[in-house]
Short mmCIF file of C-alpha atoms in Angstrom, two decimals:
data_model
loop_
_atom_site.label_atom_id
_atom_site.label_comp_id
_atom_site.label_asym_id
_atom_site.label_seq_id
_atom_site.Cartn_x
_atom_site.Cartn_y
_atom_site.Cartn_z
CA MET A 16 -23.86 -47.71 80.96
CA THR A 17 -24.99 -50.48 83.26
CA HIS A 18 -28.56 -49.30 83.80
CA VAL A 19 -29.37 -49.21 80.06
CA THR A 20 -28.37 -52.85 79.63
CA ASN A 21 -30.29 -53.84 82.74
CA THR A 22 -33.46 -52.11 81.52
CA ASN A 23 -33.34 -53.85 78.19
CA SER A 24 -33.34 -57.17 80.04
CA LEU A 25 -36.90 -56.48 81.25
CA ASP A 26 -39.41 -57.91 78.80
CA ALA A 27 -42.01 -55.67 77.13
CA SER A 28 -44.98 -57.05 79.11
CA ALA A 29 -43.25 -56.25 82.42
CA LYS A 30 -42.58 -52.67 81.27
CA HIS A 31 -46.18 -52.29 80.16
CA ALA A 32 -47.48 -53.60 83.50
CA LEU A 33 -45.22 -51.19 85.38
CA LYS A 34 -46.33 -48.24 83.26
CA HIS A 35 -49.95 -48.69 84.21
CA GLU A 36 -49.36 -49.70 87.81
CA LYS A 37 -51.36 -47.27 89.96
CA SER A 38 -49.49 -47.95 93.21
CA HIS A 39 -46.20 -46.52 91.84
CA CYS A 40 -44.26 -49.77 91.70
CA GLY A 41 -40.88 -50.35 90.11
CA GLN A 42 -38.63 -53.28 89.30
CA ILE A 43 -35.08 -53.96 90.48
CA THR A 44 -32.57 -53.88 87.62
CA SER A 45 -29.33 -54.34 89.60
CA VAL A 46 -28.11 -55.07 93.12
CA ARG A 47 -24.54 -54.11 94.08
CA GLY A 48 -24.08 -54.57 97.80
CA SER A 49 -26.28 -51.93 99.45
CA ILE A 50 -26.81 -49.98 96.20
CA ILE A 51 -30.00 -50.86 94.32
CA ASP A 52 -31.03 -49.61 90.86
CA VAL A 53 -34.79 -49.60 90.20
CA TYR A 54 -36.67 -49.08 86.93
CA PHE A 55 -39.90 -47.07 87.14
CA GLY A 56 -42.26 -46.22 84.29
CA ASP A 57 -43.54 -42.67 83.83
CA TYR A 58 -43.26 -41.93 87.55
CA LEU A 59 -40.04 -41.37 89.53
CA PRO A 60 -40.17 -41.19 93.35
CA PRO A 61 -38.62 -37.97 94.77
CA ILE A 62 -35.13 -37.95 96.31
CA HIS A 63 -35.15 -39.28 99.94
CA SER A 64 -38.36 -41.29 99.31
CA GLU A 65 -38.60 -44.62 101.07
CA LEU A 66 -39.04 -47.72 98.91
CA ILE A 67 -40.16 -51.13 100.20
CA THR A 68 -39.26 -54.51 98.71
CA GLY A 69 -38.35 -58.10 99.62
CA ALA A 70 -40.41 -61.24 100.12
CA ASN A 71 -41.92 -59.96 103.39
CA LYS A 72 -41.61 -56.25 102.59
CA GLN A 73 -38.79 -56.08 105.12
CA ILE A 74 -36.14 -54.38 102.95
CA ILE A 75 -36.16 -50.56 102.98
CA ILE A 76 -34.39 -48.50 100.30
CA GLU A 77 -33.88 -44.70 100.29
CA VAL A 78 -33.74 -42.89 96.93
CA LEU A 79 -30.39 -41.11 96.55
CA ALA A 80 -30.21 -40.22 92.83
CA HIS A 81 -32.24 -40.11 89.61
CA GLN A 82 -30.10 -41.85 87.00
CA ASP A 83 -32.30 -40.87 84.04
CA ALA A 84 -36.02 -40.41 83.26
CA GLN A 85 -36.86 -43.96 84.35
CA HIS A 86 -34.20 -45.11 86.82
CA ILE A 87 -33.42 -44.32 90.43
CA ARG A 88 -30.40 -45.37 92.45
CA GLY A 89 -31.01 -46.01 96.13
CA ILE A 90 -29.19 -47.17 99.26
CA ALA A 91 -30.61 -50.03 101.32
CA LEU A 92 -31.10 -49.22 105.02
CA THR A 93 -31.44 -52.94 105.82
CA PRO A 94 -29.39 -56.00 104.79
CA THR A 95 -30.08 -56.97 101.16
CA GLN A 96 -29.95 -60.78 101.42
CA GLY A 97 -32.56 -62.36 99.17
CA LEU A 98 -32.85 -59.43 96.74
CA ALA A 99 -32.77 -60.26 93.02
CA ARG A 100 -33.23 -58.49 89.69
CA GLY A 101 -36.81 -58.31 88.57
CA MET A 102 -38.31 -58.08 92.09
CA THR A 103 -41.09 -55.51 92.60
CA VAL A 104 -40.40 -52.34 94.58
CA GLU A 105 -43.17 -50.15 96.10
CA ASP A 106 -42.87 -46.43 96.77
CA ALA A 107 -43.94 -45.74 100.38
CA GLY A 108 -44.85 -42.18 99.33
CA ALA A 109 -42.89 -40.53 102.16
CA PRO A 110 -39.29 -40.12 103.40
CA LEU A 111 -37.82 -41.96 106.40
CA LYS A 112 -39.68 -40.92 109.58
CA ALA A 113 -38.79 -40.94 113.28
CA PRO A 114 -41.11 -41.16 116.32
CA VAL A 115 -41.25 -38.01 118.47
CA GLY A 116 -43.10 -37.30 121.69
CA LYS A 117 -43.03 -38.06 125.41
CA GLY A 118 -43.52 -41.74 124.63
CA THR A 119 -39.93 -41.93 123.34
CA LEU A 120 -38.42 -41.19 126.78
CA SER A 121 -36.58 -44.08 128.49
CA ARG A 122 -36.68 -46.11 125.24
CA MET A 123 -34.03 -47.38 122.82
CA PHE A 124 -34.60 -47.23 119.03
CA ASP A 125 -33.13 -48.30 115.71
CA VAL A 126 -32.97 -46.13 112.54
CA PHE A 127 -36.65 -46.89 111.68
CA GLY A 128 -37.89 -45.74 115.09
CA GLN A 129 -38.64 -49.30 116.17
CA PRO A 130 -37.99 -49.97 119.88
CA ILE A 131 -35.16 -52.46 120.47
CA ASP A 132 -35.37 -52.63 124.28
CA HIS A 133 -38.15 -55.29 124.56
CA GLU A 134 -40.26 -52.90 126.65
CA GLY A 135 -43.49 -53.15 124.64
CA GLU A 136 -45.25 -50.96 122.09
CA LEU A 137 -44.85 -47.18 121.79
CA THR A 138 -47.61 -44.85 122.97
CA ASP A 139 -48.07 -41.05 122.95
CA ILE A 140 -45.95 -40.44 119.82
CA GLU A 141 -46.21 -38.98 116.33
CA TRP A 142 -44.02 -39.58 113.27
CA ARG A 143 -41.97 -36.85 111.56
CA SER A 144 -39.61 -36.78 108.59
CA VAL A 145 -35.91 -36.99 109.49
CA HIS A 146 -35.03 -34.48 106.71
CA ASN A 147 -35.56 -31.08 108.33
CA GLU A 148 -34.03 -27.67 107.65
CA PRO A 149 -31.85 -26.06 110.33
CA PRO A 150 -33.38 -23.09 112.20
CA SER A 151 -32.96 -19.79 110.35
CA LEU A 152 -30.60 -17.11 111.66
CA THR A 153 -33.52 -15.00 112.91
CA GLU A 154 -34.73 -17.89 115.13
CA ARG A 155 -31.36 -18.48 116.77
CA SER A 156 -30.47 -17.07 120.18
CA THR A 157 -27.52 -14.67 120.28
CA GLN A 158 -26.76 -15.10 124.00
CA SER A 159 -23.64 -16.99 125.04
CA GLU A 160 -24.15 -19.13 128.14
CA ILE A 161 -21.88 -21.63 129.87
CA PHE A 162 -22.94 -25.26 130.16
CA ALA A 163 -21.51 -26.66 133.43
CA THR A 164 -20.60 -30.37 133.47
CA GLY A 165 -19.29 -30.92 137.02
CA ILE A 166 -15.96 -32.14 135.58
CA LYS A 167 -13.12 -29.88 136.81
CA VAL A 168 -10.76 -29.89 133.83
CA ILE A 169 -13.61 -29.19 131.35
CA ASP A 170 -15.34 -26.45 133.37
CA VAL A 171 -12.08 -24.60 134.15
CA LEU A 172 -10.09 -24.91 130.92
CA VAL A 173 -12.57 -25.89 128.17
CA PRO A 174 -15.97 -24.39 129.17
CA LEU A 175 -18.81 -25.71 127.00
CA GLU A 176 -21.47 -23.52 125.36
CA ARG A 177 -25.18 -24.00 125.98
CA GLY A 178 -26.56 -24.73 122.53
CA GLY A 179 -23.06 -25.27 121.16
CA LYS A 180 -21.13 -28.23 119.81
CA ALA A 181 -18.16 -29.75 121.60
CA GLY A 182 -15.93 -32.42 120.14
CA LEU A 183 -14.18 -35.19 122.07
CA PHE A 184 -11.13 -36.01 119.99
CA GLY A 185 -9.03 -39.08 120.59
CA GLY A 186 -7.76 -42.36 119.22
CA ALA A 187 -9.06 -45.78 120.21
CA GLY A 188 -9.16 -46.60 123.92
CA VAL A 189 -8.39 -43.22 125.51
CA GLY A 190 -11.79 -42.79 127.21
CA LYS A 191 -14.21 -40.97 124.86
CA THR A 192 -17.22 -43.16 125.67
CA VAL A 193 -16.49 -43.13 129.43
CA LEU A 194 -16.37 -39.31 129.41
CA LEU A 195 -19.66 -39.12 127.45
CA THR A 196 -21.45 -41.44 129.87
CA GLU A 197 -20.17 -39.41 132.85
CA ILE A 198 -21.49 -36.17 131.30
CA ILE A 199 -24.91 -37.83 130.76
CA HIS A 200 -24.93 -38.95 134.39
CA ASN A 201 -24.06 -35.47 135.68
CA MET A 202 -26.43 -33.59 133.36
CA VAL A 203 -29.56 -35.68 133.85
CA GLY A 204 -28.99 -35.79 137.58
CA LYS A 205 -28.47 -32.01 137.86
CA GLN A 206 -30.69 -30.40 135.21
CA LYS A 207 -34.28 -30.83 134.08
CA GLY A 208 -33.35 -31.35 130.44
CA VAL A 209 -33.56 -34.36 128.16
CA SER A 210 -30.55 -36.43 127.09
CA ILE A 211 -30.45 -38.14 123.71
CA PHE A 212 -27.67 -40.63 123.08
CA CYS A 213 -26.96 -41.42 119.44
CA GLY A 214 -24.67 -44.38 118.75
CA ILE A 215 -23.34 -44.22 115.18
CA GLY A 216 -21.47 -47.33 114.10
CA GLU A 217 -20.53 -48.32 117.63
CA ARG A 218 -20.34 -51.80 119.14
CA CYS A 219 -23.64 -53.31 120.33
CA ARG A 220 -21.87 -54.27 123.59
CA GLU A 221 -21.37 -50.56 124.40
CA GLY A 222 -25.05 -49.84 123.76
CA GLU A 223 -26.20 -52.64 126.03
CA GLU A 224 -23.78 -51.60 128.80
CA LEU A 225 -24.83 -47.93 128.54
CA TYR A 226 -28.54 -48.85 128.72
CA ARG A 227 -27.94 -50.96 131.84
CA GLU A 228 -25.77 -48.29 133.52
CA MET A 229 -28.28 -45.52 132.85
CA LYS A 230 -31.09 -47.70 134.20
CA GLU A 231 -29.13 -48.45 137.38
CA ALA A 232 -28.23 -44.74 137.78
CA GLY A 233 -31.95 -43.85 137.57
CA VAL A 234 -31.51 -41.34 134.71
CA LEU A 235 -33.29 -43.37 132.00
CA PRO A 236 -36.71 -41.62 132.45
CA ASP A 237 -35.21 -38.45 130.88
CA MET A 238 -33.20 -40.21 128.18
CA VAL A 239 -33.73 -41.46 124.64
CA MET A 240 -31.24 -43.79 122.94
CA VAL A 241 -30.89 -44.44 119.22
CA PHE A 242 -28.41 -46.86 117.70
CA GLY A 243 -27.15 -47.59 114.20
CA GLN A 244 -24.75 -50.36 115.10
CA MET A 245 -21.42 -51.30 113.60
CA ASN A 246 -22.80 -54.41 111.87
CA GLU A 247 -25.63 -52.53 110.12
CA PRO A 248 -25.46 -51.34 106.48
CA PRO A 249 -23.87 -47.92 105.77
CA GLY A 250 -27.31 -46.42 104.93
CA SER A 251 -28.56 -47.17 108.44
CA ARG A 252 -25.43 -45.70 110.09
CA PHE A 253 -25.64 -42.63 107.85
CA ARG A 254 -29.27 -41.81 108.76
CA ILE A 255 -29.26 -42.56 112.51
CA GLY A 256 -27.85 -39.09 113.31
CA HIS A 257 -30.78 -37.43 111.49
CA VAL A 258 -33.22 -39.60 113.47
CA ALA A 259 -31.66 -38.47 116.78
CA LEU A 260 -31.77 -34.80 115.71
CA THR A 261 -35.45 -35.06 114.73
CA MET A 262 -36.23 -36.32 118.26
CA ALA A 263 -34.08 -33.56 119.80
CA GLU A 264 -35.83 -30.85 117.74
CA TYR A 265 -39.21 -32.00 119.08
CA PHE A 266 -38.14 -31.52 122.72
CA ARG A 267 -36.57 -28.14 121.91
CA ASP A 268 -39.30 -26.66 119.68
CA ASP A 269 -42.52 -28.30 120.97
CA GLU A 270 -41.77 -28.83 124.66
CA HIS A 271 -39.28 -25.92 125.05
CA ARG A 272 -36.81 -28.06 126.97
CA ASP A 273 -33.03 -28.06 126.85
CA VAL A 274 -31.58 -31.11 125.14
CA LEU A 275 -28.16 -32.71 125.59
CA LEU A 276 -27.37 -34.62 122.40
CA LEU A 277 -24.45 -37.03 122.70
CA ILE A 278 -23.08 -38.55 119.52
CA ASP A 279 -20.69 -41.49 119.63
CA ASN A 280 -19.03 -41.40 117.11
CA ILE A 281 -19.31 -38.63 114.48
CA PHE A 282 -16.37 -40.11 112.53
CA ARG A 283 -18.52 -43.19 111.85
CA PHE A 284 -21.11 -40.89 110.23
CA ILE A 285 -18.42 -39.58 107.86
CA GLN A 286 -17.20 -43.15 107.31
CA ALA A 287 -20.73 -44.35 106.41
CA GLY A 288 -21.03 -41.45 103.93
CA SER A 289 -17.70 -42.47 102.45
CA GLU A 290 -18.91 -46.07 102.01
CA ILE A 291 -22.11 -44.90 100.32
CA SER A 292 -20.18 -42.52 98.05
CA GLY A 293 -17.86 -45.33 96.97
CA LEU A 294 -20.76 -47.71 96.31
CA MET A 295 -22.51 -44.99 94.31
CA GLY A 296 -19.44 -44.75 92.07
CA GLN A 297 -18.48 -41.17 92.94
CA MET A 298 -14.88 -40.10 92.46
CA PRO A 299 -13.16 -40.08 95.88
CA SER A 300 -11.62 -36.88 97.23
CA ARG A 301 -8.56 -36.37 99.45
CA LEU A 302 -7.40 -39.53 101.30
CA GLY A 303 -10.30 -41.46 99.81
CA TYR A 304 -13.07 -39.48 101.53
CA GLN A 305 -16.28 -38.63 99.67
CA PRO A 306 -16.31 -35.32 97.70
CA THR A 307 -19.55 -34.33 99.50
CA MET A 308 -18.18 -34.75 103.06
CA ALA A 309 -18.34 -31.04 103.99
CA THR A 310 -21.98 -30.74 102.83
CA GLU A 311 -23.12 -33.96 104.51
CA LEU A 312 -21.51 -33.02 107.82
CA ALA A 313 -22.96 -29.47 107.66
CA SER A 314 -26.49 -30.78 106.98
CA LEU A 315 -26.28 -32.63 110.32
CA GLU A 316 -24.32 -30.12 112.41
CA GLU A 317 -26.26 -26.98 111.43
CA ARG A 318 -29.46 -28.42 112.93
CA ILE A 319 -27.82 -28.35 116.38
CA ALA A 320 -28.64 -24.84 117.56
CA ASN A 321 -29.76 -22.58 120.40
CA THR A 322 -33.16 -20.92 119.74
CA GLU A 323 -35.54 -18.79 121.80
CA ASN A 324 -37.49 -21.97 122.71
CA GLY A 325 -34.59 -24.01 124.05
CA ALA A 326 -31.16 -25.34 123.19
CA ILE A 327 -29.69 -28.50 121.73
CA THR A 328 -26.21 -28.81 123.23
CA SER A 329 -24.15 -31.47 121.53
CA ILE A 330 -21.08 -33.34 122.68
CA GLN A 331 -19.60 -35.52 119.96
CA ALA A 332 -16.92 -38.16 120.22
CA VAL A 333 -14.59 -37.95 117.23
CA TYR A 334 -12.31 -40.87 116.45
CA VAL A 335 -9.07 -39.51 115.00
CA PRO A 336 -7.53 -42.05 112.58
CA ALA A 337 -3.99 -42.93 113.73
CA ASP A 338 -4.08 -39.89 116.10
CA ASP A 339 -3.55 -37.67 113.02
CA PHE A 340 -5.31 -34.32 113.57
CA THR A 341 -4.67 -33.27 109.95
CA ASP A 342 -7.00 -36.04 108.71
CA PRO A 343 -9.83 -34.43 106.63
CA ALA A 344 -12.52 -35.96 108.89
CA ALA A 345 -11.01 -34.31 112.00
CA VAL A 346 -10.35 -31.00 110.19
CA HIS A 347 -13.92 -30.69 108.84
CA THR A 348 -15.40 -31.59 112.25
CA PHE A 349 -13.22 -28.98 114.02
CA SER A 350 -14.76 -26.20 111.91
CA HIS A 351 -18.24 -26.78 113.40
CA LEU A 352 -17.25 -26.86 117.06
CA SER A 353 -17.31 -24.21 119.79
CA ALA A 354 -15.07 -26.37 122.01
CA SER A 355 -12.53 -29.10 121.28
CA ILE A 356 -11.64 -31.56 124.03
CA VAL A 357 -8.55 -33.52 123.01
CA LEU A 358 -7.84 -36.79 124.81
CA SER A 359 -4.17 -37.73 125.14
CA ARG A 360 -2.82 -41.28 125.07
CA GLN A 361 0.24 -40.03 126.99
CA ARG A 362 -1.89 -38.77 129.91
CA ALA A 363 -3.97 -41.97 129.90
CA SER A 364 -0.77 -44.03 130.20
CA GLU A 365 0.22 -41.88 133.23
CA GLY A 366 -3.12 -42.61 134.92
CA LEU A 367 -4.30 -38.98 134.70
CA PHE A 368 -8.03 -39.49 134.06
CA PRO A 369 -9.98 -37.91 132.43
CA ALA A 370 -7.05 -37.96 129.98
CA ILE A 371 -7.78 -34.48 128.59
CA ASP A 372 -4.78 -32.62 127.15
CA PRO A 373 -5.15 -29.09 128.63
CA LEU A 374 -2.78 -27.51 126.09
CA GLN A 375 -4.36 -28.94 122.91
CA SER A 376 -7.96 -28.53 124.08
CA ASN A 377 -9.63 -25.15 123.59
CA SER A 378 -12.97 -23.38 123.78
CA LYS A 379 -14.35 -20.26 122.11
CA MET A 380 -16.17 -19.52 125.39
CA ALA A 381 -12.93 -18.97 127.35
CA THR A 382 -12.98 -15.16 127.06
CA PRO A 383 -13.27 -12.58 129.89
CA GLY A 384 -16.57 -11.30 128.49
CA ILE A 385 -18.26 -14.70 128.83
CA VAL A 386 -16.65 -16.58 131.73
CA GLY A 387 -15.63 -13.53 133.76
CA GLU A 388 -12.27 -11.93 134.55
CA ARG A 389 -11.28 -14.22 137.47
CA HIS A 390 -12.08 -17.48 135.64
CA TYR A 391 -10.25 -16.31 132.50
CA ARG A 392 -7.15 -15.21 134.45
CA LEU A 393 -6.98 -18.48 136.43
CA ALA A 394 -7.44 -20.62 133.29
CA GLN A 395 -4.61 -18.70 131.58
CA ASP A 396 -2.34 -19.11 134.63
CA VAL A 397 -3.05 -22.87 134.74
CA ARG A 398 -2.27 -23.22 131.02
CA LYS A 399 0.89 -21.13 131.37
CA THR A 400 2.14 -23.26 134.29
CA LEU A 401 1.43 -26.52 132.46
CA ALA A 402 3.08 -25.19 129.27
CA GLN A 403 6.23 -24.22 131.20
CA TYR A 404 6.34 -27.70 132.76
CA SER A 405 5.96 -29.26 129.29
CA GLU A 406 9.00 -27.27 128.08
CA LEU A 407 11.07 -28.30 131.13
CA LYS A 408 10.33 -32.03 130.76
CA ASP A 409 13.22 -32.59 128.32
CA ILE A 410 15.71 -30.90 130.66
CA ILE A 411 14.41 -32.94 133.63
CA ALA A 412 14.75 -36.17 131.58
CA MET A 413 18.38 -35.37 130.71
CA LEU A 414 19.75 -33.64 133.83
CA GLY A 415 17.27 -34.39 136.60
CA LEU A 416 15.03 -32.13 138.68
CA GLU A 417 17.90 -31.06 140.97
CA GLN A 418 19.67 -29.20 138.15
CA LEU A 419 16.78 -26.77 137.64
CA ALA A 420 16.72 -23.24 139.04
CA PRO A 421 14.61 -22.84 142.22
CA ALA A 422 11.97 -20.84 140.30
CA ASP A 423 11.67 -23.60 137.68
CA ARG A 424 11.44 -26.25 140.39
CA ALA A 425 8.54 -24.34 141.95
CA VAL A 426 6.79 -24.25 138.54
CA VAL A 427 7.24 -28.03 138.15
CA GLY A 428 5.80 -28.62 141.63
CA ARG A 429 2.76 -26.45 140.90
CA ALA A 430 2.19 -28.05 137.50
CA ARG A 431 2.39 -31.61 138.84
CA ARG A 432 -0.06 -30.76 141.63
CA LEU A 433 -2.41 -29.07 139.15
CA GLU A 434 -2.28 -32.15 136.88
CA ARG A 435 -3.27 -34.37 139.78
CA PHE A 436 -5.94 -32.00 141.06
CA LEU A 437 -7.54 -31.94 137.59
CA THR A 438 -8.07 -35.73 137.74
CA GLN A 439 -11.45 -36.82 139.02
CA PRO A 440 -13.14 -40.10 140.03
CA PHE A 441 -16.23 -40.77 137.85
CA PHE A 442 -19.60 -42.14 138.91
CA THR A 443 -19.68 -44.40 135.85
CA THR A 444 -16.34 -46.06 136.74
CA GLU A 445 -16.98 -46.69 140.45
CA GLN A 446 -17.26 -50.46 139.91
CA PHE A 447 -13.81 -50.55 138.23
CA THR A 448 -11.84 -48.11 140.40
CA GLY A 449 -13.48 -48.57 143.80
CA LEU A 450 -13.51 -44.76 144.17
CA SER A 451 -16.84 -42.99 144.66
CA GLY A 452 -17.64 -40.46 141.90
CA LYS A 453 -17.40 -36.70 142.48
CA LEU A 454 -19.41 -33.82 141.01
CA VAL A 455 -17.42 -30.58 141.48
CA SER A 456 -18.91 -27.11 141.11
CA LEU A 457 -17.09 -24.51 139.00
CA GLU A 458 -16.45 -22.36 142.08
CA ASP A 459 -14.77 -25.26 143.94
CA ALA A 460 -12.66 -26.12 140.88
CA LEU A 461 -11.48 -22.51 140.44
CA ASP A 462 -10.79 -22.19 144.16
CA GLY A 463 -8.61 -25.33 144.09
CA CYS A 464 -6.58 -24.13 141.09
CA GLU A 465 -6.08 -20.70 142.68
CA ARG A 466 -4.84 -22.16 145.97
CA ILE A 467 -2.41 -24.53 144.19
CA LEU A 468 -1.04 -21.62 142.10
CA ASN A 469 -0.54 -19.66 145.35
CA ASP A 470 1.65 -22.52 146.68
CA GLU A 471 -0.75 -23.31 149.51
CA PHE A 472 -0.21 -27.07 148.94
CA LYS A 473 3.53 -27.08 148.15
CA ASP A 474 4.28 -29.17 151.27
CA TYR A 475 1.58 -31.73 150.45
CA PRO A 476 2.61 -34.90 148.60
CA GLU A 477 1.31 -34.97 145.00
CA SER A 478 -0.69 -38.13 145.74
CA ALA A 479 -2.88 -36.18 148.21
CA LEU A 480 -4.31 -34.19 145.27
CA TYR A 481 -4.85 -37.22 143.00
CA MET A 482 -8.44 -38.38 142.29
CA ILE A 483 -10.21 -36.00 144.67
CA GLY A 484 -13.20 -33.68 144.23
CA ALA A 485 -12.92 -30.25 145.90
CA ILE A 486 -9.47 -29.16 147.14
CA ASP A 487 -10.36 -29.53 150.84
CA GLU A 488 -10.45 -33.30 150.35
CA ALA A 489 -6.64 -33.19 150.03
CA THR A 490 -6.36 -32.11 153.68
CA VAL A 491 -8.72 -34.92 154.77
CA LYS A 492 -6.68 -37.40 152.68
CA MET A 493 -3.44 -36.16 154.31
CA LYS A 494 -4.85 -36.54 157.83
CA SER A 495 -6.16 -40.05 157.17
CA ALA A 496 -2.79 -41.03 155.61
CA ALA A 497 -0.94 -39.58 158.63
CA GLY A 498 -3.27 -41.51 160.97
CA LYS A 499 -2.57 -44.78 159.13
CA ASP A 500 1.20 -44.18 159.28
CA LYS A 501 0.95 -43.51 163.02
CA GLU A 502 -1.01 -46.73 163.59
CA GLN A 503 1.54 -48.74 161.57
CA SER A 504 4.50 -47.27 163.47
CA ASN A 505 2.76 -47.97 166.82
CA SER A 506 2.05 -51.57 165.84
CA LYS A 507 5.72 -52.03 164.82
CA GLN A 508 6.89 -50.64 168.19
CA ASP A 509 4.56 -53.07 169.99
CA GLU A 510 6.07 -55.97 168.03
CA VAL A 511 9.72 -55.14 168.86
CA PRO A 512 9.67 -55.83 172.70
CA SER A 513 7.83 -59.13 172.21
CA GLU A 514 10.64 -60.33 169.91
CA HIS A 515 13.29 -59.37 172.51
CA ALA A 516 11.28 -61.10 175.23
CA SER A 517 11.18 -64.34 173.28
#
């Protein structure tokens, strides 16, 4: 095997020096991309230990495996430029640690807990290991509570669970990040909790834009941001989620506050694990994913829980490769979630934002015992109406709307008005759309759906219900549109006599 040959290449004096080194030092025997093999003497650092090497001690390695009695294999959390065989490696004597405490609020961090926002040194913090056990079953809360977001289509059809995990599923460019930033804006503005945004393998442009937007919105004082960017090594992207969870656990367990943990994107966590697995030489599993994917994902997801002290509620964007929901990454992520919000490219192309597919999305909270009888009945009626419209679309495309029975035409009218009512202007997109954002209470959203289902708005044009907040805004929109039409017709009548006179 490779490591035996590499060890033999070390001369006897070097081995002897290493054996009697008191500071637990080792020597690099091979470098393959981000995977480093290190020879130690009689002492082997434990799994997850942090090792330090490089000319300026700037390269950090995490121990992943013990190859034999004298070799470890580790993954570099930093770029490995400048590393060479024979270089000395020091054992830091501890695993990777993250800063926790009030001093982390309003700051932005990398995987090592170093601030990357140029706002000065950290104060009022302590350091804790990122490798923690999930809370035991006896510590978990058994109550089911709804987590309101202020977004109509989510609160009515896909209610989120306080202390639960919700997934935002969608391909590239259908609005996952926009929806996440809107939920942060609504939550921090409305509740006294803490928001933690964890960017796993995302573009640095998105991180910079999010930081600026949150600062302008005034919600940064109750936020922490951590980023393992797209250009960073797989080890860094793999561990950034554990760093964010360690910070979240502090606010839940020590300060007894509710935490909203937003992860963008959990698929990149699986992808980083897949890269590490391949570099480590493990046999790939189905579709090339790592054989340990289920365990790695569970070790992260199980730490997100609702306890007697507080709750960590998580909303996770999940990139679905090629929009294929049978992909192992999507399937394994589904199994951990209490709600699945599926974003549809079809709805996005029709301008129905947020582009949530109401028929594919679901929530385990949508039961009469949790949301109440009225909410459950209305949600079912909305789904039924939209499902009937979906079935009629083919007939409409072939024969036209006029060929439908009157009852079916009424269903189509209701469904199209419901689709438009469930759109909503966002605060975070005001600069792009020119429409001021709306925060809609659950009661207003249910009231609007009920009135549309009762045909109260059947004489209103569909556009009156598009991009509004509460349903009463449709009436205001109609009146203002009627006023504009009246003004235009009056101005045209004024123009006609003057032409005749000339």
